[in-house]
Amino acid sequence: MSELILLLVTGLGLGALYFLAASGLSLIYGLMGVLNFAHSAFMMLGAYAGWETMQRLPQGMSVGVRLVLAVVVALAVGALIGAIVEVCLIRPLYKHHIQQVLVTVGLSLAAVAVAQAVWTADPKPVEKPTWMASTTDVAGAHLPNDRLLFVIVALLVFGGLMALLRYTRLGLIIRAGVENRTMVEALGINVQGTFTVVFAMGGAAAALAGVLYSQYAGSVSPAQGGSLLIYAFIVVVIGGMGSLPGTAVAAVAVGLVQQMANYYAASGVGDLSVVLLLAVVLLIRPTSMKGGHA
């Protein structure tokens, strides 16, 4: 029983990371129709922003406090980069989807090259707070504290985004702008500005995922964002392009399937199982690629 509990919690923790990586991607596509392949760059640069912050803060400060400050800096960096990318690159291309894909793919490749030039291609070890490296005993199972933290953070992000979209004036403007942008602009509301805010939120969510994933992996590297983006896209497609609740459910499913397959079959089988899950979903529900609202 304790073994099953451990597998479920670790799978949920992995799924939580996938949700954090996919939430910004789903948000941007669901509300703006932009398939952002530069999302990997947001995650990678957020991870490096967190790493740099932890390195530059006084080493006498506790690792936990430095990690919290690193997360705050990464969120600010991710939001800033997201806003700049939307204003400078995406805004002129809203009606040109092929160009959007080319620009965002090019940006992701350029970001990796810049990261390699600045930090080299070698992974940089990341400090982990003692309490995150410890475990908590539940029903005889030694549950990793970092996985529990990932789940809590993912729940907070999901609840915050849903509340923002459904119960705030900003969320109302965003949803109205998606449905009928011309009408909303005729009322004197700056829809374009709200879309910039959406991109900034997506960048912040990606940066948060990058920092937490570096804690999971124990290091940060230029290629990290790209590998995480693959799972983020799989989660978004399985959950229904642009559906935030669907993305959450899909992230949990992918994390659990991957963890169970790696444990009960063999290491590496989990990746294959995730791909097979994606194929089954596309065969049963091909409309997953058509998108929806967050």
CSV table of C-alpha atoms in Angstrom, one decimal:
chain,number,residue,atom,x,y,z
A,1,MET,CA,0.0,0.0,0.0
A,2,SER,CA,2.8,2.4,0.9
A,3,GLU,CA,4.5,1.6,-2.4
A,4,LEU,CA,1.3,2.6,-4.3
A,5,ILE,CA,0.9,5.8,-2.3
A,6,LEU,CA,4.5,6.7,-3.1
A,7,LEU,CA,4.0,6.1,-6.8
A,8,LEU,CA,0.8,8.1,-6.9
A,9,VAL,CA,2.3,11.1,-5.1
A,10,THR,CA,5.5,11.1,-7.2
A,11,GLY,CA,3.3,10.8,-10.3
A,12,LEU,CA,1.1,13.7,-9.2
A,13,GLY,CA,4.3,15.7,-8.5
A,14,LEU,CA,5.5,15.1,-12.0
A,15,GLY,CA,2.1,15.9,-13.4
A,16,ALA,CA,2.1,19.2,-11.4
A,17,LEU,CA,5.4,20.2,-13.1
A,18,TYR,CA,3.9,19.3,-16.5
A,19,PHE,CA,0.8,21.4,-15.7
A,20,LEU,CA,2.9,24.4,-14.7
A,21,ALA,CA,4.9,24.1,-18.0
A,22,ALA,CA,1.7,23.7,-20.0
A,23,SER,CA,-0.6,26.2,-18.3
A,24,GLY,CA,1.0,29.3,-19.9
A,25,LEU,CA,1.0,27.5,-23.3
A,26,SER,CA,-2.7,26.6,-22.9
A,27,LEU,CA,-3.6,30.1,-21.7
A,28,ILE,CA,-1.9,31.9,-24.6
A,29,TYR,CA,-3.4,29.5,-27.2
A,30,GLY,CA,-6.8,29.4,-25.7
A,31,LEU,CA,-7.2,33.1,-25.4
A,32,MET,CA,-5.1,34.4,-28.3
A,33,GLY,CA,-4.8,31.5,-30.8
A,34,VAL,CA,-1.0,31.8,-30.7
A,35,LEU,CA,0.9,28.5,-30.8
A,36,ASN,CA,4.0,29.7,-28.9
A,37,PHE,CA,7.1,27.5,-29.5
A,38,ALA,CA,9.2,30.1,-27.7
A,39,HIS,CA,7.6,28.9,-24.5
A,40,SER,CA,10.7,26.7,-24.0
A,41,ALA,CA,12.8,29.8,-24.0
A,42,PHE,CA,10.6,31.3,-21.3
A,43,MET,CA,11.1,28.2,-19.1
A,44,MET,CA,14.8,28.0,-19.7
A,45,LEU,CA,15.5,31.7,-19.1
A,46,GLY,CA,13.3,31.7,-16.0
A,47,ALA,CA,15.4,28.7,-14.7
A,48,TYR,CA,18.6,30.6,-15.3
A,49,ALA,CA,17.2,33.8,-13.7
A,50,GLY,CA,16.5,31.7,-10.6
A,51,TRP,CA,19.9,30.1,-10.7
A,52,GLU,CA,21.7,33.4,-11.1
A,53,THR,CA,19.7,34.9,-8.2
A,54,MET,CA,20.6,32.1,-5.9
A,55,GLN,CA,24.2,32.4,-6.8
A,56,ARG,CA,24.4,36.1,-6.3
A,57,LEU,CA,22.6,36.3,-3.0
A,58,PRO,CA,24.7,36.0,0.2
A,59,GLN,CA,25.6,32.4,0.8
A,60,GLY,CA,25.0,32.9,4.5
A,61,MET,CA,21.3,33.2,3.7
A,62,SER,CA,19.4,30.0,4.0
A,63,VAL,CA,18.8,28.1,0.7
A,64,GLY,CA,15.0,28.2,1.3
A,65,VAL,CA,14.9,32.0,1.4
A,66,ARG,CA,17.2,32.3,-1.6
A,67,LEU,CA,14.9,29.9,-3.5
A,68,VAL,CA,11.8,32.0,-2.7
A,69,LEU,CA,13.6,35.2,-3.9
A,70,ALA,CA,14.8,33.3,-7.0
A,71,VAL,CA,11.2,32.4,-7.8
A,72,VAL,CA,10.1,36.0,-7.4
A,73,VAL,CA,12.9,37.2,-9.7
A,74,ALA,CA,12.1,34.4,-12.2
A,75,LEU,CA,8.4,35.4,-12.3
A,76,ALA,CA,9.4,39.0,-13.0
A,77,VAL,CA,11.8,38.0,-15.7
A,78,GLY,CA,9.4,35.6,-17.4
A,79,ALA,CA,6.6,38.2,-17.3
A,80,LEU,CA,8.9,40.9,-18.8
A,81,ILE,CA,10.2,38.6,-21.6
A,82,GLY,CA,6.6,37.4,-22.4
A,83,ALA,CA,5.4,41.0,-22.7
A,84,ILE,CA,8.4,42.1,-24.9
A,85,VAL,CA,7.9,39.1,-27.2
A,86,GLU,CA,4.2,39.8,-27.6
A,87,VAL,CA,4.8,43.5,-28.3
A,88,CYS,CA,7.8,43.2,-30.6
A,89,LEU,CA,7.2,39.8,-32.4
A,90,ILE,CA,3.7,38.5,-32.0
A,91,ARG,CA,1.6,41.6,-32.2
A,92,PRO,CA,2.3,42.3,-35.9
A,93,LEU,CA,1.6,38.6,-36.7
A,94,TYR,CA,-1.8,37.9,-35.2
A,95,LYS,CA,-3.4,37.1,-38.5
A,96,HIS,CA,-0.3,35.2,-39.9
A,97,HIS,CA,-0.2,31.9,-38.1
A,98,ILE,CA,2.6,30.3,-40.2
A,99,GLN,CA,4.8,33.3,-39.5
A,100,GLN,CA,4.0,33.1,-35.8
A,101,VAL,CA,5.3,29.5,-35.7
A,102,LEU,CA,8.5,30.4,-37.6
A,103,VAL,CA,9.2,33.4,-35.4
A,104,THR,CA,8.7,31.6,-32.1
A,105,VAL,CA,10.7,28.5,-33.3
A,106,GLY,CA,13.5,30.8,-34.3
A,107,LEU,CA,13.3,32.6,-31.0
A,108,SER,CA,13.6,29.4,-29.1
A,109,LEU,CA,16.6,28.3,-31.1
A,110,ALA,CA,18.3,31.7,-30.7
A,111,ALA,CA,17.6,31.6,-26.9
A,112,VAL,CA,19.4,28.3,-26.6
A,113,ALA,CA,22.4,29.6,-28.5
A,114,VAL,CA,22.5,32.7,-26.3
A,115,ALA,CA,22.3,30.6,-23.1
A,116,GLN,CA,25.1,28.4,-24.3
A,117,ALA,CA,27.2,31.5,-25.0
A,118,VAL,CA,26.5,33.0,-21.6
A,119,TRP,CA,26.4,29.9,-19.4
A,120,THR,CA,28.0,27.2,-21.6
A,121,ALA,CA,26.2,24.0,-22.5
A,122,ASP,CA,27.2,22.2,-19.3
A,123,PRO,CA,24.5,21.7,-16.7
A,124,LYS,CA,24.7,24.0,-13.7
A,125,PRO,CA,24.0,22.3,-10.3
A,126,VAL,CA,21.1,23.8,-8.4
A,127,GLU,CA,21.0,24.0,-4.6
A,128,LYS,CA,18.0,22.4,-3.0
A,129,PRO,CA,16.7,23.4,0.5
A,130,THR,CA,17.0,20.6,3.1
A,131,TRP,CA,13.3,20.4,3.7
A,132,MET,CA,12.7,19.9,-0.1
A,133,ALA,CA,15.2,17.1,-0.1
A,134,SER,CA,13.5,15.4,2.9
A,135,THR,CA,10.5,13.2,3.0
A,136,THR,CA,7.2,13.1,4.9
A,137,ASP,CA,5.8,9.8,6.3
A,138,VAL,CA,2.2,9.1,5.2
A,139,ALA,CA,0.7,5.7,5.9
A,140,GLY,CA,4.2,4.2,5.9
A,141,ALA,CA,5.2,5.8,2.6
A,142,HIS,CA,8.1,8.2,2.6
A,143,LEU,CA,6.8,11.0,0.3
A,144,PRO,CA,9.3,13.4,-1.2
A,145,ASN,CA,8.6,16.9,0.1
A,146,ASP,CA,9.5,18.5,-3.3
A,147,ARG,CA,6.7,16.5,-5.1
A,148,LEU,CA,4.2,17.7,-2.4
A,149,LEU,CA,5.4,21.3,-3.0
A,150,PHE,CA,5.0,20.9,-6.8
A,151,VAL,CA,1.4,19.7,-6.3
A,152,ILE,CA,0.5,22.6,-3.9
A,153,VAL,CA,2.0,25.2,-6.3
A,154,ALA,CA,0.2,23.7,-9.3
A,155,LEU,CA,-3.1,23.8,-7.4
A,156,LEU,CA,-2.5,27.5,-6.4
A,157,VAL,CA,-1.7,28.4,-10.0
A,158,PHE,CA,-4.7,26.6,-11.4
A,159,GLY,CA,-7.1,28.1,-8.9
A,160,GLY,CA,-5.6,31.6,-9.4
A,161,LEU,CA,-5.8,31.5,-13.2
A,162,MET,CA,-9.4,30.2,-13.1
A,163,ALA,CA,-10.4,32.8,-10.6
A,164,LEU,CA,-8.7,35.6,-12.6
A,165,LEU,CA,-10.5,34.6,-15.8
A,166,ARG,CA,-13.9,34.1,-14.3
A,167,TYR,CA,-14.3,36.6,-11.5
A,168,THR,CA,-12.2,39.7,-12.4
A,169,ARG,CA,-12.7,42.6,-14.7
A,170,LEU,CA,-9.4,41.7,-16.5
A,171,GLY,CA,-10.7,38.2,-17.1
A,172,LEU,CA,-14.0,39.5,-18.4
A,173,ILE,CA,-12.2,41.8,-20.8
A,174,ILE,CA,-9.9,39.0,-22.0
A,175,ARG,CA,-12.8,36.6,-22.6
A,176,ALA,CA,-14.9,39.3,-24.3
A,177,GLY,CA,-12.0,40.3,-26.5
A,178,VAL,CA,-11.6,36.8,-27.7
A,179,GLU,CA,-15.3,36.5,-28.6
A,180,ASN,CA,-15.7,39.9,-30.3
A,181,ARG,CA,-12.6,42.1,-30.2
A,182,THR,CA,-14.1,44.8,-32.5
A,183,MET,CA,-17.1,45.3,-30.2
A,184,VAL,CA,-14.9,45.5,-27.1
A,185,GLU,CA,-12.6,48.1,-28.7
A,186,ALA,CA,-15.6,50.1,-29.7
A,187,LEU,CA,-16.4,50.5,-26.0
A,188,GLY,CA,-13.0,52.1,-25.5
A,189,ILE,CA,-11.3,49.2,-23.9
A,190,ASN,CA,-7.6,48.4,-24.9
A,191,VAL,CA,-7.9,44.8,-25.8
A,192,GLN,CA,-4.3,44.8,-27.2
A,193,GLY,CA,-3.0,45.7,-23.8
A,194,THR,CA,-4.9,42.9,-22.1
A,195,PHE,CA,-3.4,40.4,-24.6
A,196,THR,CA,0.0,41.7,-23.6
A,197,VAL,CA,-0.9,40.9,-20.0
A,198,VAL,CA,-1.9,37.4,-21.0
A,199,PHE,CA,1.4,36.8,-22.7
A,200,ALA,CA,3.2,38.2,-19.6
A,201,MET,CA,1.2,35.7,-17.4
A,202,GLY,CA,2.2,32.9,-19.7
A,203,GLY,CA,5.8,33.9,-19.5
A,204,ALA,CA,5.6,34.1,-15.7
A,205,ALA,CA,4.0,30.6,-15.5
A,206,ALA,CA,6.7,29.2,-17.8
A,207,ALA,CA,9.5,30.8,-15.7
A,208,LEU,CA,8.0,29.3,-12.5
A,209,ALA,CA,7.9,25.9,-14.2
A,210,GLY,CA,11.6,26.3,-15.2
A,211,VAL,CA,12.7,27.1,-11.6
A,212,LEU,CA,10.8,24.2,-10.1
A,213,TYR,CA,11.9,21.8,-12.8
A,214,SER,CA,15.5,22.8,-12.1
A,215,GLN,CA,14.9,21.8,-8.5
A,216,TYR,CA,13.4,18.5,-9.7
A,217,ALA,CA,16.3,17.8,-12.1
A,218,GLY,CA,19.0,19.1,-9.7
A,219,SER,CA,20.5,21.3,-12.4
A,220,VAL,CA,19.8,23.8,-15.1
A,221,SER,CA,20.9,23.6,-18.8
A,222,PRO,CA,20.1,25.3,-22.1
A,223,ALA,CA,18.3,22.3,-23.5
A,224,GLN,CA,16.1,21.9,-20.4
A,225,GLY,CA,13.3,24.1,-21.7
A,226,GLY,CA,13.0,22.1,-25.0
A,227,SER,CA,12.7,18.8,-23.3
A,228,LEU,CA,10.0,20.1,-20.9
A,229,LEU,CA,8.2,21.8,-23.8
A,230,ILE,CA,7.6,18.4,-25.5
A,231,TYR,CA,5.6,17.2,-22.5
A,232,ALA,CA,3.9,20.5,-22.2
A,233,PHE,CA,2.6,20.2,-25.8
A,234,ILE,CA,1.5,16.6,-25.2
A,235,VAL,CA,-0.4,17.7,-22.1
A,236,VAL,CA,-2.1,20.6,-24.0
A,237,VAL,CA,-3.1,18.4,-26.9
A,238,ILE,CA,-4.5,15.6,-24.7
A,239,GLY,CA,-6.4,18.1,-22.6
A,240,GLY,CA,-7.8,20.0,-25.5
A,241,MET,CA,-5.9,22.9,-27.1
A,242,GLY,CA,-6.7,26.0,-25.0
A,243,SER,CA,-8.6,24.3,-22.2
A,244,LEU,CA,-7.1,25.0,-18.8
A,245,PRO,CA,-9.1,22.5,-16.8
A,246,GLY,CA,-8.4,19.9,-19.6
A,247,THR,CA,-4.7,20.7,-19.3
A,248,ALA,CA,-4.8,20.1,-15.6
A,249,VAL,CA,-6.5,16.7,-16.0
A,250,ALA,CA,-4.1,15.7,-18.8
A,251,ALA,CA,-1.1,16.7,-16.8
A,252,VAL,CA,-2.1,14.4,-14.0
A,253,ALA,CA,-2.8,11.5,-16.4
A,254,VAL,CA,0.5,11.9,-18.1
A,255,GLY,CA,2.5,12.1,-14.9
A,256,LEU,CA,0.8,9.1,-13.4
A,257,VAL,CA,1.1,7.0,-16.6
A,258,GLN,CA,4.8,7.9,-17.0
A,259,GLN,CA,5.6,7.1,-13.3
A,260,MET,CA,3.7,3.8,-13.3
A,261,ALA,CA,5.1,2.6,-16.6
A,262,ASN,CA,8.7,3.4,-15.5
A,263,TYR,CA,8.2,1.5,-12.2
A,264,TYR,CA,6.2,-1.5,-13.3
A,265,ALA,CA,7.7,-2.0,-16.7
A,266,ALA,CA,11.2,-0.6,-17.2
A,267,SER,CA,13.0,2.8,-17.0
A,268,GLY,CA,12.3,4.7,-20.2
A,269,VAL,CA,9.0,2.9,-21.0
A,270,GLY,CA,7.2,5.8,-19.4
A,271,ASP,CA,8.1,8.1,-22.3
A,272,LEU,CA,6.7,5.5,-24.7
A,273,SER,CA,3.6,5.1,-22.7
A,274,VAL,CA,3.0,8.9,-22.8
A,275,VAL,CA,3.3,8.9,-26.6
A,276,LEU,CA,0.9,6.0,-26.9
A,277,LEU,CA,-1.5,7.8,-24.6
A,278,LEU,CA,-1.4,10.8,-27.0
A,279,ALA,CA,-2.0,8.6,-30.0
A,280,VAL,CA,-5.0,6.9,-28.4
A,281,VAL,CA,-6.5,10.3,-27.5
A,282,LEU,CA,-6.0,11.6,-31.0
A,283,LEU,CA,-7.6,8.5,-32.5
A,284,ILE,CA,-10.6,8.7,-30.1
A,285,ARG,CA,-11.0,12.4,-30.0
A,286,PRO,CA,-9.2,14.1,-33.0
A,287,THR,CA,-10.9,17.4,-32.2
A,288,SER,CA,-8.3,17.8,-29.4
A,289,MET,CA,-6.2,19.8,-31.9
A,290,LYS,CA,-9.0,22.3,-32.7
A,291,GLY,CA,-8.7,24.2,-29.5
A,292,GLY,CA,-11.1,25.8,-27.0
A,293,HIS,CA,-11.3,28.4,-24.3
A,294,ALA,CA,-9.2,28.5,-21.2
